[in-house]
Short mmCIF file of C-alpha atoms and ligand atoms in Angstrom, two decimals:
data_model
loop_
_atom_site.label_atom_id
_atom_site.label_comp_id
_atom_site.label_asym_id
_atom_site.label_seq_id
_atom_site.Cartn_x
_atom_site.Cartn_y
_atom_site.Cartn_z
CA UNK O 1 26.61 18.91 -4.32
CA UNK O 2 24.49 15.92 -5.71
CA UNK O 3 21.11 15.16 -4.47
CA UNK O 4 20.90 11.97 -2.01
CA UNK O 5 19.25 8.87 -3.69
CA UNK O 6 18.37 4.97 -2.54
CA UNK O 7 17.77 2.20 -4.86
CA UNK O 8 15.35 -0.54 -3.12
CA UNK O 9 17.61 -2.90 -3.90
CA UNK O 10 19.07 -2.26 -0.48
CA UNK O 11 16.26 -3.62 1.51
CA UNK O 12 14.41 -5.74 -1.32
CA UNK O 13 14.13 -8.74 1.20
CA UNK O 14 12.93 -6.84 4.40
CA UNK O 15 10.50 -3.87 3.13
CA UNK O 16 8.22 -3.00 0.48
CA UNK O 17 7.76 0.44 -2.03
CA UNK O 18 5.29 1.64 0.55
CA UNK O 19 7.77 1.57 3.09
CA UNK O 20 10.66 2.45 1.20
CA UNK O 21 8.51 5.87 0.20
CA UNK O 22 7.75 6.30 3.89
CA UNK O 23 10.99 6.29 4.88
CA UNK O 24 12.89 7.68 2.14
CA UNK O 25 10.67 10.72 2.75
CA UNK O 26 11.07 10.23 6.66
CA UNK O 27 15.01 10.73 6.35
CA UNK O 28 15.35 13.22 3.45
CA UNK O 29 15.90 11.58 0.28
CA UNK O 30 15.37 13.56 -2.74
CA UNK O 31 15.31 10.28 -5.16
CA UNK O 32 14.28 6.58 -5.03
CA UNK O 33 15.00 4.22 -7.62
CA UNK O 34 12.31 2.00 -7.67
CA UNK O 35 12.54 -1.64 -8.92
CA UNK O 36 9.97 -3.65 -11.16
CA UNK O 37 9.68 -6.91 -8.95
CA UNK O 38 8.21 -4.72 -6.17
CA UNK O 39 6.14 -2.32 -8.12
CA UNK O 40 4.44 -5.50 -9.16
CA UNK O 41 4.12 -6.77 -5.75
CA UNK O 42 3.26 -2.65 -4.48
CA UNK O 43 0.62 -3.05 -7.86
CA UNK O 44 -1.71 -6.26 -6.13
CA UNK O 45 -3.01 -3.85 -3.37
CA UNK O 46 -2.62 -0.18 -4.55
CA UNK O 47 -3.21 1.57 -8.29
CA UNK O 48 -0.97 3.64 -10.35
CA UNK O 49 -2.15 6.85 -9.31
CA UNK O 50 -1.91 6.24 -5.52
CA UNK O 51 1.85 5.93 -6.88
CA UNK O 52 1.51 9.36 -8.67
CA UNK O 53 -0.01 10.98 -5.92
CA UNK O 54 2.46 10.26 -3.25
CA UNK O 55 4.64 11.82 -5.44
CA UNK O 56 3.12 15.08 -6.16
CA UNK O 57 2.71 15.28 -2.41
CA UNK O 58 6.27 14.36 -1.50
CA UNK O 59 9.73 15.77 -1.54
CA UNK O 60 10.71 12.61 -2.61
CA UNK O 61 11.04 11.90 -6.88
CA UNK O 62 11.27 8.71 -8.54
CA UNK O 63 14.63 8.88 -10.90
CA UNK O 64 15.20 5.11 -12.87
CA UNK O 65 13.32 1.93 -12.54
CA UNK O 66 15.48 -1.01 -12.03
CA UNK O 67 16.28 -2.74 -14.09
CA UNK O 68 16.10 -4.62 -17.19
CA UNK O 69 18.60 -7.54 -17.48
CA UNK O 70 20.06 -9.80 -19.36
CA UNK O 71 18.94 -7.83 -22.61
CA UNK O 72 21.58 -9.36 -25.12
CA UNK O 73 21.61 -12.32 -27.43
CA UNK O 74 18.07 -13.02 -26.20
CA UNK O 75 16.39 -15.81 -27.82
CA UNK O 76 12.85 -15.01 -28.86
CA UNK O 77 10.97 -16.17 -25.75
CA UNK O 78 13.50 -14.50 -23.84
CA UNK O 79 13.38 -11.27 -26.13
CA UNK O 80 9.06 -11.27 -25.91
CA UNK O 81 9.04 -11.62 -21.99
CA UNK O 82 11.68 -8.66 -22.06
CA UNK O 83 9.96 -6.49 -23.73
CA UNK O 84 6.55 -6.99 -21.56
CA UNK O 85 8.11 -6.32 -18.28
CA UNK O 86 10.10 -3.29 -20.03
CA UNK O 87 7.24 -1.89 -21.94
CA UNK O 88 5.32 -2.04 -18.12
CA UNK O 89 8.36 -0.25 -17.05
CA UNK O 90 7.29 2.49 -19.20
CA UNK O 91 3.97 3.03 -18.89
CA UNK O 92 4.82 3.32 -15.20
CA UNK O 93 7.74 5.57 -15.85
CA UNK O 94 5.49 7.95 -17.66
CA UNK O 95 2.66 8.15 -15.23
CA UNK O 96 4.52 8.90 -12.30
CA UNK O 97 7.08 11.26 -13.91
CA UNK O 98 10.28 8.83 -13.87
CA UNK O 99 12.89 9.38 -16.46
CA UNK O 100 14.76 6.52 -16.71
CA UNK O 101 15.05 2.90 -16.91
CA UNK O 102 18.27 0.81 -15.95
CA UNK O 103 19.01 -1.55 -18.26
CA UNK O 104 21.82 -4.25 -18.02
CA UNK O 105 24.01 -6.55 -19.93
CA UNK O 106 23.90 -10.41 -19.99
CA UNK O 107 25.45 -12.40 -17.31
CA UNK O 108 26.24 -15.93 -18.56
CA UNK O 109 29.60 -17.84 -18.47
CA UNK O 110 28.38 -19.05 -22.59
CA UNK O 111 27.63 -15.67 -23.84
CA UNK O 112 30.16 -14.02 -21.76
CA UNK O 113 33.24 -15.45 -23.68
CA UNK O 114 31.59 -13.81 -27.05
CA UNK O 115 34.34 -11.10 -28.62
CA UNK O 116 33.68 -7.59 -27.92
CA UNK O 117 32.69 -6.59 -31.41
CA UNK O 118 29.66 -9.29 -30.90
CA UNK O 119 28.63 -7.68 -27.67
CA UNK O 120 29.20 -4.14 -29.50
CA UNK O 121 27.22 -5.06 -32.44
CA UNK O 122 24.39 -6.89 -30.03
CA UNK O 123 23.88 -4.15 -27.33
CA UNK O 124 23.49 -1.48 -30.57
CA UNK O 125 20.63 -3.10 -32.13
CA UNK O 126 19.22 -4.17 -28.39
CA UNK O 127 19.52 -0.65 -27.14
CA UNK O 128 17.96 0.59 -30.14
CA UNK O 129 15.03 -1.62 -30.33
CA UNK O 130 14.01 -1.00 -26.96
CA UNK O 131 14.59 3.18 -27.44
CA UNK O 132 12.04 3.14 -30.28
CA UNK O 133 9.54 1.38 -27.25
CA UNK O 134 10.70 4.11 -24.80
CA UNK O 135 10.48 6.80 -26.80
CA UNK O 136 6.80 7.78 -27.43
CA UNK O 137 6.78 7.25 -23.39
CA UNK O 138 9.54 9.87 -22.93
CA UNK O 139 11.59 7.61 -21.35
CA UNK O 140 15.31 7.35 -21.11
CA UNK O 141 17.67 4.08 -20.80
CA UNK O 142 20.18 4.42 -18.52
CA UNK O 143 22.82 0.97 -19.99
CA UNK O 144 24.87 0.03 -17.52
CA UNK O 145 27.85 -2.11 -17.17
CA UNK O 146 28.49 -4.83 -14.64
CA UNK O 147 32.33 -5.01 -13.59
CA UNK O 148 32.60 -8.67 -13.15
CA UNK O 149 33.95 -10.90 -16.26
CA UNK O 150 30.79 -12.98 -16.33
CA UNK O 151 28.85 -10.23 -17.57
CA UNK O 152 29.21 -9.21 -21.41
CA UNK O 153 29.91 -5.86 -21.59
CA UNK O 154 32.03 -5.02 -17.89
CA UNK O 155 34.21 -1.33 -18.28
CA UNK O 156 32.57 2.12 -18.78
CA UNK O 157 34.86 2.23 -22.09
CA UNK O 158 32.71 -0.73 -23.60
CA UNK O 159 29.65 0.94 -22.72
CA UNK O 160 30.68 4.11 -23.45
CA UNK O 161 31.38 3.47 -27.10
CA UNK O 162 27.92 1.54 -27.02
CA UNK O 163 25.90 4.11 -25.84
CA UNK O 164 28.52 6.76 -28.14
CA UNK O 165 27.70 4.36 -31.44
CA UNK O 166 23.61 4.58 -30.77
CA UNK O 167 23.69 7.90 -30.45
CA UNK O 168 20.49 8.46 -29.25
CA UNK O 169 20.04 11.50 -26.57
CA UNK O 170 17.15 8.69 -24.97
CA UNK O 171 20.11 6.27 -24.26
CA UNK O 172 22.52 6.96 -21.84
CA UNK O 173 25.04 5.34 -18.73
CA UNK O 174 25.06 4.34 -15.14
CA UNK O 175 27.88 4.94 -13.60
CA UNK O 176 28.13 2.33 -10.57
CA UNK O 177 31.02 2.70 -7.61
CA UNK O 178 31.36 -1.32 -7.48
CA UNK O 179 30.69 -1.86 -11.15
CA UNK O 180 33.89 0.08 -12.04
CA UNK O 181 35.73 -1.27 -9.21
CA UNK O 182 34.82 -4.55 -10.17
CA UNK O 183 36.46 -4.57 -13.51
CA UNK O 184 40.22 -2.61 -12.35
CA UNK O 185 40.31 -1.95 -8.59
CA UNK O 186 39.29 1.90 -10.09
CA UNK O 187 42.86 2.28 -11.61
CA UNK O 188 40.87 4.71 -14.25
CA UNK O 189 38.88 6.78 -12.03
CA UNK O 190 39.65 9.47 -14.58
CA UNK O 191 37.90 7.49 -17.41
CA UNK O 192 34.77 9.26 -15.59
CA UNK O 193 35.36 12.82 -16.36
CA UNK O 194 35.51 11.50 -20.22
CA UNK O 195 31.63 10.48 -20.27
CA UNK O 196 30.05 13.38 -22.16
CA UNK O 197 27.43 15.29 -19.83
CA UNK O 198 24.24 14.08 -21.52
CA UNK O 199 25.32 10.60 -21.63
CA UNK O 200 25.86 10.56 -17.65
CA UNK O 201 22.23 9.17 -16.51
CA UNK O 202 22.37 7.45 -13.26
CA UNK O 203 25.14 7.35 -10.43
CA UNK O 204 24.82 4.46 -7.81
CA UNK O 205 26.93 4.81 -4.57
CA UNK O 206 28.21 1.72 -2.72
CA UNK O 207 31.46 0.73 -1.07
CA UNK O 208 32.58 -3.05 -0.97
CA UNK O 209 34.70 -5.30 1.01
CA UNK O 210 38.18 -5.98 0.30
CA UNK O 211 38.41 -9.30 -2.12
CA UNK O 212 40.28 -10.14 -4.74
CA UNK O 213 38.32 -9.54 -8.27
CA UNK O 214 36.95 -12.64 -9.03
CA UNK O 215 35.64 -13.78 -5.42
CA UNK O 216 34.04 -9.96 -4.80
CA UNK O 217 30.38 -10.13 -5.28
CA UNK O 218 27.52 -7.62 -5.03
CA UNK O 219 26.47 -9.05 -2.04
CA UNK O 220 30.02 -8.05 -0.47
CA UNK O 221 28.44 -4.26 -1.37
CA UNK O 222 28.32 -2.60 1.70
CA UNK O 223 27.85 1.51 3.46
CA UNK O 224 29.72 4.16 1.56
CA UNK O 225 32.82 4.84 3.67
CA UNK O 226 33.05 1.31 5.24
CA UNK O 227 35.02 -0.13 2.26
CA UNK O 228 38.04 0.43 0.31
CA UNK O 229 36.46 1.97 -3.00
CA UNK O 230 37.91 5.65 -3.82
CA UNK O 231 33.96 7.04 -3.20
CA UNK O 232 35.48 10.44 -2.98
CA UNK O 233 37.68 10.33 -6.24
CA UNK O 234 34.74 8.75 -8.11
CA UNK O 235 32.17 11.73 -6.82
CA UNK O 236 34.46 14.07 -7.87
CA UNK O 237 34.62 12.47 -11.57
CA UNK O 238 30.90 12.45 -11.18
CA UNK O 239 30.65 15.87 -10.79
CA UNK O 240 33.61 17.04 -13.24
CA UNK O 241 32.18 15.17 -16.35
CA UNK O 242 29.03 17.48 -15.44
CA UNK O 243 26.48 15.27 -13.52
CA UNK O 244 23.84 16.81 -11.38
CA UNK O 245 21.90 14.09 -10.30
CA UNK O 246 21.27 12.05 -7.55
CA UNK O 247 23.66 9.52 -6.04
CA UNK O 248 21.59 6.20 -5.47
CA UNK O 249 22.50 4.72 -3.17
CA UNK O 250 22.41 0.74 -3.97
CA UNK O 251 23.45 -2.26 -2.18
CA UNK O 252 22.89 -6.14 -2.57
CA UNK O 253 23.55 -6.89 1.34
CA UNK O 254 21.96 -9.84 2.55
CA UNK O 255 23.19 -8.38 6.27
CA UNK O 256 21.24 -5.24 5.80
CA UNK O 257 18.55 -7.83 4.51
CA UNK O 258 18.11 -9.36 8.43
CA UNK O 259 17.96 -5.62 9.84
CA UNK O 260 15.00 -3.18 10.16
CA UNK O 261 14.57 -1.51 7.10
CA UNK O 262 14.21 1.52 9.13
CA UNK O 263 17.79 1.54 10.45
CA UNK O 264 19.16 0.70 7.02
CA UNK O 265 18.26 3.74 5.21
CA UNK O 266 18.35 5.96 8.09
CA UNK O 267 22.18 4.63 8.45
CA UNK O 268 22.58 4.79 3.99
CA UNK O 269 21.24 8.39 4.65
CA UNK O 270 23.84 8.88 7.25
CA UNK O 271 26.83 7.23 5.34
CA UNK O 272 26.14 8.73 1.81
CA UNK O 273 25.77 12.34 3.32
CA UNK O 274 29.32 13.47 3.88
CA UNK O 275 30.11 11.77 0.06
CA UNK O 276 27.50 14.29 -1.62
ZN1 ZN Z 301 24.02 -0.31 -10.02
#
């Protein structure tokens, strides 16, 4: 059985890390996956080790910070400001016992029609410049590929023989429901089983509406079960290629955005459950 996890994406717009703690606890998370923007934010009226304390006193565990983007074919200003927000990524990660950090390709319709040995040569070098940061931290990377065409690297075969060709143990996957349905309506579900055990990081569980590839977006993310992605099939995979983490769950709603952030993650608790 995997632990239960929730990514604050899914209420980014209506609630804040210390309510996303609070509740997470409140309804029996194991994980949260907290994200940078609102760490800042959570940062202007609380310290660090207010952070690290609610941890040690909670049932709840942090598991990845999200998330890095846009990390190839940076130009130097880009590549500098990266490196700043993901170096304070990791000095977080270490204090308050969080092993990995999501990081994620480049979305642009320009850098998005490079070849695939390009994007294989670029996320190499990328991934291993910012492992020798995250390193000496004892933090992990956890690469993950967006399904849709407008991001560089899209499939879990891409990324795998990324993350294969690094060969780092700190550099690893994300395995995301939508992400691989985005890129082949799941026709591979198999490809799953395939990703060696130490290389599966992070799992994020979503379900999505039914649109063609193309018009789907992540804000058409919505409760596992009330979709038409294969959740079941693609925990299964999940578990056969070995992984025993948490399944996060993460959505982009802008619905579940107008709601109570209460009855969101009491209702993500309730729909992820019976997938576990
Ligand atoms: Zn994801």
């Amino acid at each position: 059985m995997l632990k239960l996890g929730y990514n604050e994406a899914t209420c980014k717009e209506n609630s804040s890390v210390e309510q996303d703690l609070q509740l997470c606890e409140k309804y029996g998370y194991d994980f949260i996956e907290l994200r940078l923007d609102m760490l800042k934010e959570y940062l202007k009226t609380h310290s660090i080790d207010q952070l690290k304390d609610f941890f040690q006193r909670s049932h709840l565990k942090p598991y990845a910070l999200n998330s890095i983007e846009n990390i190839n074919f940076c130009t130097p200003q880009q590549w500098e400001q990266l490196v700043e927000l993901f170096t304070f990524g990791c000095r977080i990660a270490q204090a308050i016992g969080n092993p990995y950090i999501i990081v994620v390709p480049t979305v642009s319709e320009e850098i998005c029609n490079k070849n695939e040995k390009d994007v294989f040569d670029d996320s190499v070098q990328v991934l291993n410049k910012l492992a020798d940061i995250a390193e000496p931290y004892g933090v992990k990377l956890s690469f993950e590929p967006i399904g849709d065409r407008r991001w560089c690297c899209n499939s879990l075969r891409q990324a795998l023989e990324i993350v294969t060709a690094v060969d780092r143990d700190s550099v690893g996957l994300t395995v995301d429901c939508i992400n691989v349905y985005m890129n082949d309506k799941c026709a591979d579900v198999e490809f799953i089983r395939k990703i060696p055990k130490q290389k599966l990081f992070v799992f994020h569980i979503n379900d999505c509406e039914d649109f063609p590839l193309g018009i789907l977006d992540h804000c058409d993310r919505i409760m596992p079960g009330h979709g038409v992605i294969p959740i079941e099939a693609m925990v299964e995979a999940v578990k056969s290629a070995g992984y025993e983490g948490p399944a996060c769950l993460e959505l982009f709603r802008p619905e579940y955005w107008e709601m109570d952030a209460e009855d969101v993650i009491r209702m993500g608790a309730e729909t992820t459950r019976p997938f576990l």
